[in-house]
Short mmCIF file of C-alpha atoms and ligand atoms in Angstrom, two decimals:
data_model
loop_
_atom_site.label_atom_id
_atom_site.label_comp_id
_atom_site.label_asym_id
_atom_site.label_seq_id
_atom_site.Cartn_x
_atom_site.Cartn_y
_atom_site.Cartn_z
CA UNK A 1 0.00 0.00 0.00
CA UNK A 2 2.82 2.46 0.70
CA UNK A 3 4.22 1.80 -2.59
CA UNK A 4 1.25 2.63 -4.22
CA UNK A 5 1.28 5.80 -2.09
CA UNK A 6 4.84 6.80 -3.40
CA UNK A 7 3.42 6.45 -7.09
CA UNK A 8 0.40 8.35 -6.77
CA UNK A 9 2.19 10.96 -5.05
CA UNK A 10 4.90 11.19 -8.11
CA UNK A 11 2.31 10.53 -10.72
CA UNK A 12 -0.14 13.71 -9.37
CA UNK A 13 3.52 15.91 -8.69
CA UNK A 14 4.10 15.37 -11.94
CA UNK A 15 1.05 16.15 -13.95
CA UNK A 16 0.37 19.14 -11.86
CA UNK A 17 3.52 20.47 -13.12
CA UNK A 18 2.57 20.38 -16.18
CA UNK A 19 -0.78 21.02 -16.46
CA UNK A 20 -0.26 24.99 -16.73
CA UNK A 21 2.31 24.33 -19.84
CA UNK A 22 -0.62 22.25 -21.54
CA UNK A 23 -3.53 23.82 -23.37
CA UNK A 24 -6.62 22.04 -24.46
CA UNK A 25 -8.05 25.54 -26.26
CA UNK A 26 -11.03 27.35 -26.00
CA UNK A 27 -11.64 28.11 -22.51
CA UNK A 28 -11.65 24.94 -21.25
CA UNK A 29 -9.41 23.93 -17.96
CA UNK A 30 -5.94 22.99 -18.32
CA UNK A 31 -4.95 19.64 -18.14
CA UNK A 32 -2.68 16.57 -19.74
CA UNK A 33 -3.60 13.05 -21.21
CA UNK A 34 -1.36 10.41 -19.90
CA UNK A 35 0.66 9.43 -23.17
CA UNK A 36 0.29 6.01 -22.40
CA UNK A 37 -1.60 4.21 -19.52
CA UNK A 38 -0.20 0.40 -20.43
CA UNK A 39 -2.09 -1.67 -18.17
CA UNK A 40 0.82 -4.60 -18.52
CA UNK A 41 0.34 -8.31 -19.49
CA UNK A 42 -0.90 -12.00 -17.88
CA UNK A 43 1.84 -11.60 -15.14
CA UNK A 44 1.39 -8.92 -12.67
CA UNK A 45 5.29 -9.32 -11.57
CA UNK A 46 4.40 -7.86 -8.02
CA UNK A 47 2.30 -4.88 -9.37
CA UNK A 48 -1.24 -5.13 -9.14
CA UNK A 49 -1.96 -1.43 -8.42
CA UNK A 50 -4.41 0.72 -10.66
CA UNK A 51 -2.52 2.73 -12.88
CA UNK A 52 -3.28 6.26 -11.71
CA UNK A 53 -2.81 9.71 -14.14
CA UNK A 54 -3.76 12.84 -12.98
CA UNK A 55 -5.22 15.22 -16.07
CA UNK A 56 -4.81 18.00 -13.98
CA UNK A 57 -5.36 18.66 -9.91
CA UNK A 58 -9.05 17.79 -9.86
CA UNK A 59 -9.52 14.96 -12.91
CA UNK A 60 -8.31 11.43 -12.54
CA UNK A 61 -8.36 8.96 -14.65
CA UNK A 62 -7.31 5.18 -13.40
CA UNK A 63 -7.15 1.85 -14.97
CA UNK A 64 -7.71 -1.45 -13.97
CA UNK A 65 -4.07 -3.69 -14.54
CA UNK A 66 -4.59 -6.25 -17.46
CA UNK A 67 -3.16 -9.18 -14.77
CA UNK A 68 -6.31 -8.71 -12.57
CA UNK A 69 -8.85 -8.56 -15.64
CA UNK A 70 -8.22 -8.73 -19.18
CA UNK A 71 -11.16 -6.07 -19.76
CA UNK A 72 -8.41 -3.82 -18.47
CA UNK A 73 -11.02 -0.82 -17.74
CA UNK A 74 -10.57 3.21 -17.18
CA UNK A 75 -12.16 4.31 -14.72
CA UNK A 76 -12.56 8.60 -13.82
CA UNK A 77 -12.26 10.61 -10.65
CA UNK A 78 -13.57 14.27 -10.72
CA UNK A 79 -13.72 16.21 -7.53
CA UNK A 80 -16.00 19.73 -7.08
CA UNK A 81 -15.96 22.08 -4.34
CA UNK A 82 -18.71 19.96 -2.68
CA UNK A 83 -18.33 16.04 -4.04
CA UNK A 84 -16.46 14.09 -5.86
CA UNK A 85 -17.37 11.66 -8.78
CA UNK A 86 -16.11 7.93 -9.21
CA UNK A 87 -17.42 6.97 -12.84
CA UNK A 88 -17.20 3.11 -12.63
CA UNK A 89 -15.73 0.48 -9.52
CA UNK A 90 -14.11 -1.43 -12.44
CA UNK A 91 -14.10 -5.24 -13.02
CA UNK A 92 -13.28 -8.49 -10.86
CA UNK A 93 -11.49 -8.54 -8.64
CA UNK A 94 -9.22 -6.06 -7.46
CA UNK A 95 -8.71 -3.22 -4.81
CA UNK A 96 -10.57 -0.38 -5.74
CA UNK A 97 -11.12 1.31 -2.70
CA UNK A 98 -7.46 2.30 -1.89
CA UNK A 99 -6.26 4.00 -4.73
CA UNK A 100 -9.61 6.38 -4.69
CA UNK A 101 -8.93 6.70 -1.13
CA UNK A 102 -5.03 7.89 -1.56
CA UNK A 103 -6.62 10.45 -4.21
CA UNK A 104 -9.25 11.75 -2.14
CA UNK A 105 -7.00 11.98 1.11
CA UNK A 106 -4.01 13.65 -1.09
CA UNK A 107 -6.56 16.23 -2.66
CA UNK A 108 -7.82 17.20 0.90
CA UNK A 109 -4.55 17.18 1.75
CA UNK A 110 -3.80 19.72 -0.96
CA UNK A 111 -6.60 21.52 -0.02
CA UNK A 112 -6.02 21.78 3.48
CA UNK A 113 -9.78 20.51 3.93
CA UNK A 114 -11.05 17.78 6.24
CA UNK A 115 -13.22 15.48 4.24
CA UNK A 116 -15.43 15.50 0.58
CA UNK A 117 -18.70 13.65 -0.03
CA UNK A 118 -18.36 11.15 -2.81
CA UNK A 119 -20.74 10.23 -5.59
CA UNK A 120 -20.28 6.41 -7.14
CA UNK A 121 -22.06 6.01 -10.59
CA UNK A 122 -21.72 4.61 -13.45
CA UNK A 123 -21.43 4.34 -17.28
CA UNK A 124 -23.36 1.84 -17.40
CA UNK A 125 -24.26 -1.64 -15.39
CA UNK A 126 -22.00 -4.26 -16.81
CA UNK A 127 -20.42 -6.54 -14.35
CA UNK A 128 -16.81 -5.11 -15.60
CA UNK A 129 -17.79 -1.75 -14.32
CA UNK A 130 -19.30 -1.99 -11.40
CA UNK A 131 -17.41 -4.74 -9.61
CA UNK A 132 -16.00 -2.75 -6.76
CA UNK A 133 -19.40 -0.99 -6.01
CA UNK A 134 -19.90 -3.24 -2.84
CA UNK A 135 -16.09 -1.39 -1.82
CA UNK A 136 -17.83 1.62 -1.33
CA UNK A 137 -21.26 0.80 0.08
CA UNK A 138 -20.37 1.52 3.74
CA UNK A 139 -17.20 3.96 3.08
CA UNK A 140 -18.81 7.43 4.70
CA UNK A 141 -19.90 10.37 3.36
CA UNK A 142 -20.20 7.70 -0.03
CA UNK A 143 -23.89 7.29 -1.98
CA UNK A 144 -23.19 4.22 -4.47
CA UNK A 145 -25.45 5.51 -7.42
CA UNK A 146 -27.98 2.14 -8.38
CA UNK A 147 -27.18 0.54 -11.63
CA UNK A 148 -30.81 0.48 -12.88
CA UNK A 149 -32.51 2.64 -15.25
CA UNK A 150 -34.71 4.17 -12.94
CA UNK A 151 -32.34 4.66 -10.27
CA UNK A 152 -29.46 6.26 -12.67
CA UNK A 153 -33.06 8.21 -14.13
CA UNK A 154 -34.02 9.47 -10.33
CA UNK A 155 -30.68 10.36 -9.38
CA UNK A 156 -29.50 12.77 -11.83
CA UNK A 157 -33.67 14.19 -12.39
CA UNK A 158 -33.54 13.12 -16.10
CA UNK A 159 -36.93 13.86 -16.46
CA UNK A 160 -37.70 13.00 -20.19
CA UNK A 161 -34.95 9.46 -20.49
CA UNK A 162 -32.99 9.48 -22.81
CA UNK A 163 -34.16 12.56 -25.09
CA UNK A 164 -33.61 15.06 -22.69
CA UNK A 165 -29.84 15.43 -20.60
CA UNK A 166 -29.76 16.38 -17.03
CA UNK A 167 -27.29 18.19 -14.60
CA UNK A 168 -25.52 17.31 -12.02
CA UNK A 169 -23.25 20.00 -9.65
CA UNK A 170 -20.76 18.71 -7.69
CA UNK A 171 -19.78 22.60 -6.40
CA UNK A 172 -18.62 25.19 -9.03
CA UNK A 173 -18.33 21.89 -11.42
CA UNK A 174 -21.46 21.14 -13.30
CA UNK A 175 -21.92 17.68 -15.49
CA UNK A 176 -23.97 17.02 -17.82
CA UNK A 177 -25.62 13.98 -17.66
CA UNK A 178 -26.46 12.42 -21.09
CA UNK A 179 -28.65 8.76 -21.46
CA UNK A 180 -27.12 6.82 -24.49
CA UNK A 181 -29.09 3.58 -24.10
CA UNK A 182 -28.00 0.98 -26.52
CA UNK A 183 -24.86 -1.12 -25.57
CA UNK A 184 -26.94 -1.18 -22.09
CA UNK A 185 -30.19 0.11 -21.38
CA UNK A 186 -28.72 2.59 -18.18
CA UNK A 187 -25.82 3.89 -20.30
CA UNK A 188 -25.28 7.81 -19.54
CA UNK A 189 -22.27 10.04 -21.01
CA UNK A 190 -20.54 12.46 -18.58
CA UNK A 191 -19.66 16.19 -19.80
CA UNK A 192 -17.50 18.23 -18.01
CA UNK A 193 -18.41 21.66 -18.82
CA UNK A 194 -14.44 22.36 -16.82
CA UNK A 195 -12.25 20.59 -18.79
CA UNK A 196 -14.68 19.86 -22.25
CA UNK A 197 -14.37 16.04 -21.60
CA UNK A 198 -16.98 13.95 -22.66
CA UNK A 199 -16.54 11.08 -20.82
CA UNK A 200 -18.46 7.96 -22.78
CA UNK A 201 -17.92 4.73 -21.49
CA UNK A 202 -18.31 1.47 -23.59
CA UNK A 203 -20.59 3.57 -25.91
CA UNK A 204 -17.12 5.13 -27.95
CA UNK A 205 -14.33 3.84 -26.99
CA UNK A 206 -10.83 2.87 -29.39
CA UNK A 207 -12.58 -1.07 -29.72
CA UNK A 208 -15.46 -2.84 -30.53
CA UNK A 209 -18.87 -0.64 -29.98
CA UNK A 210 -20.61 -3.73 -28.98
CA UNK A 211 -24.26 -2.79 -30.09
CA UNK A 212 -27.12 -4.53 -28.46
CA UNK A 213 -30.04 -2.59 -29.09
CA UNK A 214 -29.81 -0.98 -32.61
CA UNK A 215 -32.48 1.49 -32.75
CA UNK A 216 -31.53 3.03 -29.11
CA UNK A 217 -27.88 2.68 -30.22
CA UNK A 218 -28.34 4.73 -33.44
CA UNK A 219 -30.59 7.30 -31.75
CA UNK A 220 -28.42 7.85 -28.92
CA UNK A 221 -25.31 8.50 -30.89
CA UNK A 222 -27.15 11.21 -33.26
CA UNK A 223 -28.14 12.86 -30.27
CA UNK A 224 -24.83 12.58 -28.78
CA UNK A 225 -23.66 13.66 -32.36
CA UNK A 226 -25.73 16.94 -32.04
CA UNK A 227 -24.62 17.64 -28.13
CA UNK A 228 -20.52 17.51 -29.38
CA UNK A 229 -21.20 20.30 -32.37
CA UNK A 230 -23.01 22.12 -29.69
CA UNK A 231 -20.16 22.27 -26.90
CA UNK A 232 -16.60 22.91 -26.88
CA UNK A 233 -15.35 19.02 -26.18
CA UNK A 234 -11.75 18.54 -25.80
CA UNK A 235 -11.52 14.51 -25.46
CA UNK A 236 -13.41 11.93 -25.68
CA UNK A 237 -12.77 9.19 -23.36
CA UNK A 238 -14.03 6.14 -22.84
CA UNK A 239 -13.73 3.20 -20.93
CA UNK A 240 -11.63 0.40 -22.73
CA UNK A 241 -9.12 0.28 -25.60
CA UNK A 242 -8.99 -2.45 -27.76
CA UNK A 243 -7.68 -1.37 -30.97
CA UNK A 244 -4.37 -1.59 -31.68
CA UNK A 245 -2.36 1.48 -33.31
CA UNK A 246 -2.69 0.19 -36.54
CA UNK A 247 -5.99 1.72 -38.21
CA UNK A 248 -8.85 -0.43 -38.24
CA UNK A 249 -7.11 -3.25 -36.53
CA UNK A 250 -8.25 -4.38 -32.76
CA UNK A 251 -6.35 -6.89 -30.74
CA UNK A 252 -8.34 -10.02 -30.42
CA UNK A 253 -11.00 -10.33 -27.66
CA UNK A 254 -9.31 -11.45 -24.26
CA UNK A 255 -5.73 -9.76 -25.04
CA UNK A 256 -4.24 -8.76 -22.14
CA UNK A 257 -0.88 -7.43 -23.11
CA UNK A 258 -1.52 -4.53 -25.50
CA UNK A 259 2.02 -2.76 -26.19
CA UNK A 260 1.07 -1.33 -29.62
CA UNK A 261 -2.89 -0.34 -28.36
CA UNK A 262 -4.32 3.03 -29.50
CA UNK A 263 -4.35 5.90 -27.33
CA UNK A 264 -7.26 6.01 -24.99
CA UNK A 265 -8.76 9.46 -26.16
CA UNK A 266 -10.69 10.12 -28.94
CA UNK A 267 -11.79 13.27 -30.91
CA UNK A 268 -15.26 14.85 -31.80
CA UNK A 269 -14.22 14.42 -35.28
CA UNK A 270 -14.13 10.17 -34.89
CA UNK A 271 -17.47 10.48 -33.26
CA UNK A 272 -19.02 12.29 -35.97
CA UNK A 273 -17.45 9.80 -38.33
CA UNK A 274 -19.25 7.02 -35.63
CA UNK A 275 -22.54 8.41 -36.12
CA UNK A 276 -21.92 8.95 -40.10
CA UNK A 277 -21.29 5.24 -40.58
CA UNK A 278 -23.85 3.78 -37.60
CA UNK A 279 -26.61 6.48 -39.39
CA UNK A 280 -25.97 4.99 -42.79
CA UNK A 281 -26.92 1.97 -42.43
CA UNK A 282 -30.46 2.69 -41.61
CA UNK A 283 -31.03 0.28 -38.84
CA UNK A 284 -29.35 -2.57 -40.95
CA UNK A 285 -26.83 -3.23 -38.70
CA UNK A 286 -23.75 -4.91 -39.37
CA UNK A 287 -20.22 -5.28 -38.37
CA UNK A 288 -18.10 -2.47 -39.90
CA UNK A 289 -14.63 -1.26 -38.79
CA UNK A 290 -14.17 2.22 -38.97
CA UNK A 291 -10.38 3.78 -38.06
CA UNK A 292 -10.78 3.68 -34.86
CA UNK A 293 -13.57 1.66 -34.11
CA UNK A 294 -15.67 -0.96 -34.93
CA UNK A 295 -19.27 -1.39 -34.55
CA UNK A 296 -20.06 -4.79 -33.80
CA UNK A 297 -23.66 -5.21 -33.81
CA UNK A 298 -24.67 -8.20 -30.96
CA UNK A 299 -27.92 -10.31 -31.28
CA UNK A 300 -29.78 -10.11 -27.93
ZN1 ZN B 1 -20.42 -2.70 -21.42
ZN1 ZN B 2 -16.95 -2.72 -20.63
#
């Protein structure tokens, strides 16, 4: 656990550092993408930790280490004046709960403030997403958001699901909460109006869009579509990678070691090309692979 300690505390030093020399344009907040998050191979060789970047002094992003779970997930930490956000507990079976902890604690720390409420949701309610939710159920100060539609609808007041996007404030930081059913019925995107990142879970991600109700799918992504030419985004990140660097070429499904994988953000620009491609084919769905993704349509 100390050792874990020692690398958060050099991984956070460091991005701060940088994060003034950085610009992500427009008026967006500061901050730098990890230029590689390698979550390692089969063999954890002693190091089981989450890998842990900082984007800047208030965004997070961590991922789950291929050795404990070949779905090798990101998962985000945002804090607000008032609460902080955990966007997915991440898949079996690892320990969750410390390095959110370490963050937390360090940002108080930083802060010189005692304690921050903390808000668990997610992107959706897949089992390699939500694993560590039970990590945080009796952790104080903690609501663990339900993965249900109408739980993830009552929380964030999404009146009209999914036409209609919500907000959520966690102090002097609003989100905006976005339902994108169609890889999973409860599937919301995250915008940050701070930093422009649209966080989008396994909806767009570098890997295969796996597609399990078409006609949600293709709605959701237009609407998404129309949301990104309406906002400033900066990245889109989601919560896997899968493709390799080479264009239209994904490692096979189960990979663990991915030295060559493509990098985990994504542009406005590839999501536009998404819903270009997923829109053409007029709820004819089939399995296409686009640069940097591929839709991969699933019978239910
Ligand atoms: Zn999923
Ligand atoms: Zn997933």
């Amino acid at each position: 656990m100390r050792a874990t300690n020692v690398i958060l505390s050099a991984v956070v030093a460091t991005a701060i550092a940088c994060m003034h020399n950085r610009s992500t344009g427009g008026d967006a907040e500061h901050g730098r993408l990890p230029e590689n998050m390698y979550a390692g191979g089969a063999d954890c060789g002693g190091r089981s930790a989450f890998r842990v970047a900082a984007y800047n002094a208030d965004f997070f992003i961590l991922r789950q280490p291929a050795c404990t779970n070949y779905e090798k997930p990101f998962l985000y930490l945002i804090f607000g004046r008032d609460r902080a956000l955990l966007f997915d507990t991440g898949a079996p079976t690892i320990d969750v709960a410390t390095p959110v902890d370490t963050l937390i604690r360090q940002w108080l720390a930083r802060r010189d403030q005692r304690s921050i409420d903390l808000v668990v949701a997610h992107s959706h309610a897949h089992g390699d997403h939500v694993a560590g939710d039970s990590q945080f159920v009796n952790r104080p100060a903690t609501t663990v958001v339900g993965r249900d539609t109408a739980s993830v609808r009552k929380f964030f007041g999404i009146v009209q699901w999914p036409t209609a996007p919500s907000t959520f404030d966690l102090g002097e930081r609003v989100l905006d909460v976005i339902a994108i059913p169609g890889h999973q019925p409860a599937s919301i995107a995250l915008y940050d109006r701070r930093t422009g990142i649209m966080l989008t879970g396994d909806t767009f991600y570098p890997g295969r869009l796996y597609v399990r109700d078409t006609a949600a799918f293709a709605r959701s992504i237009n609407r998404l579509a129309r949301f990104v030419r309406g906002h400033h985004v900066t990245h889109m990140l989601g919560a896997h990678v899968e493709q390799t660097s080479t264009p239209s070429v994904d490692y096979p499904i189960g990979t663990k070691d991915q030295p060559n994988e493509h990098r985990l953000d994504l542009a406005p620009a590839q999501f536009f090309e998404l819903d270009s491609a997923v829109q053409s084919m007029r709820g004819r769905f089939r399995r296409l692979a686009l640069r940097d993704v591929t839709i991969w349509p699933q019978t239910p």
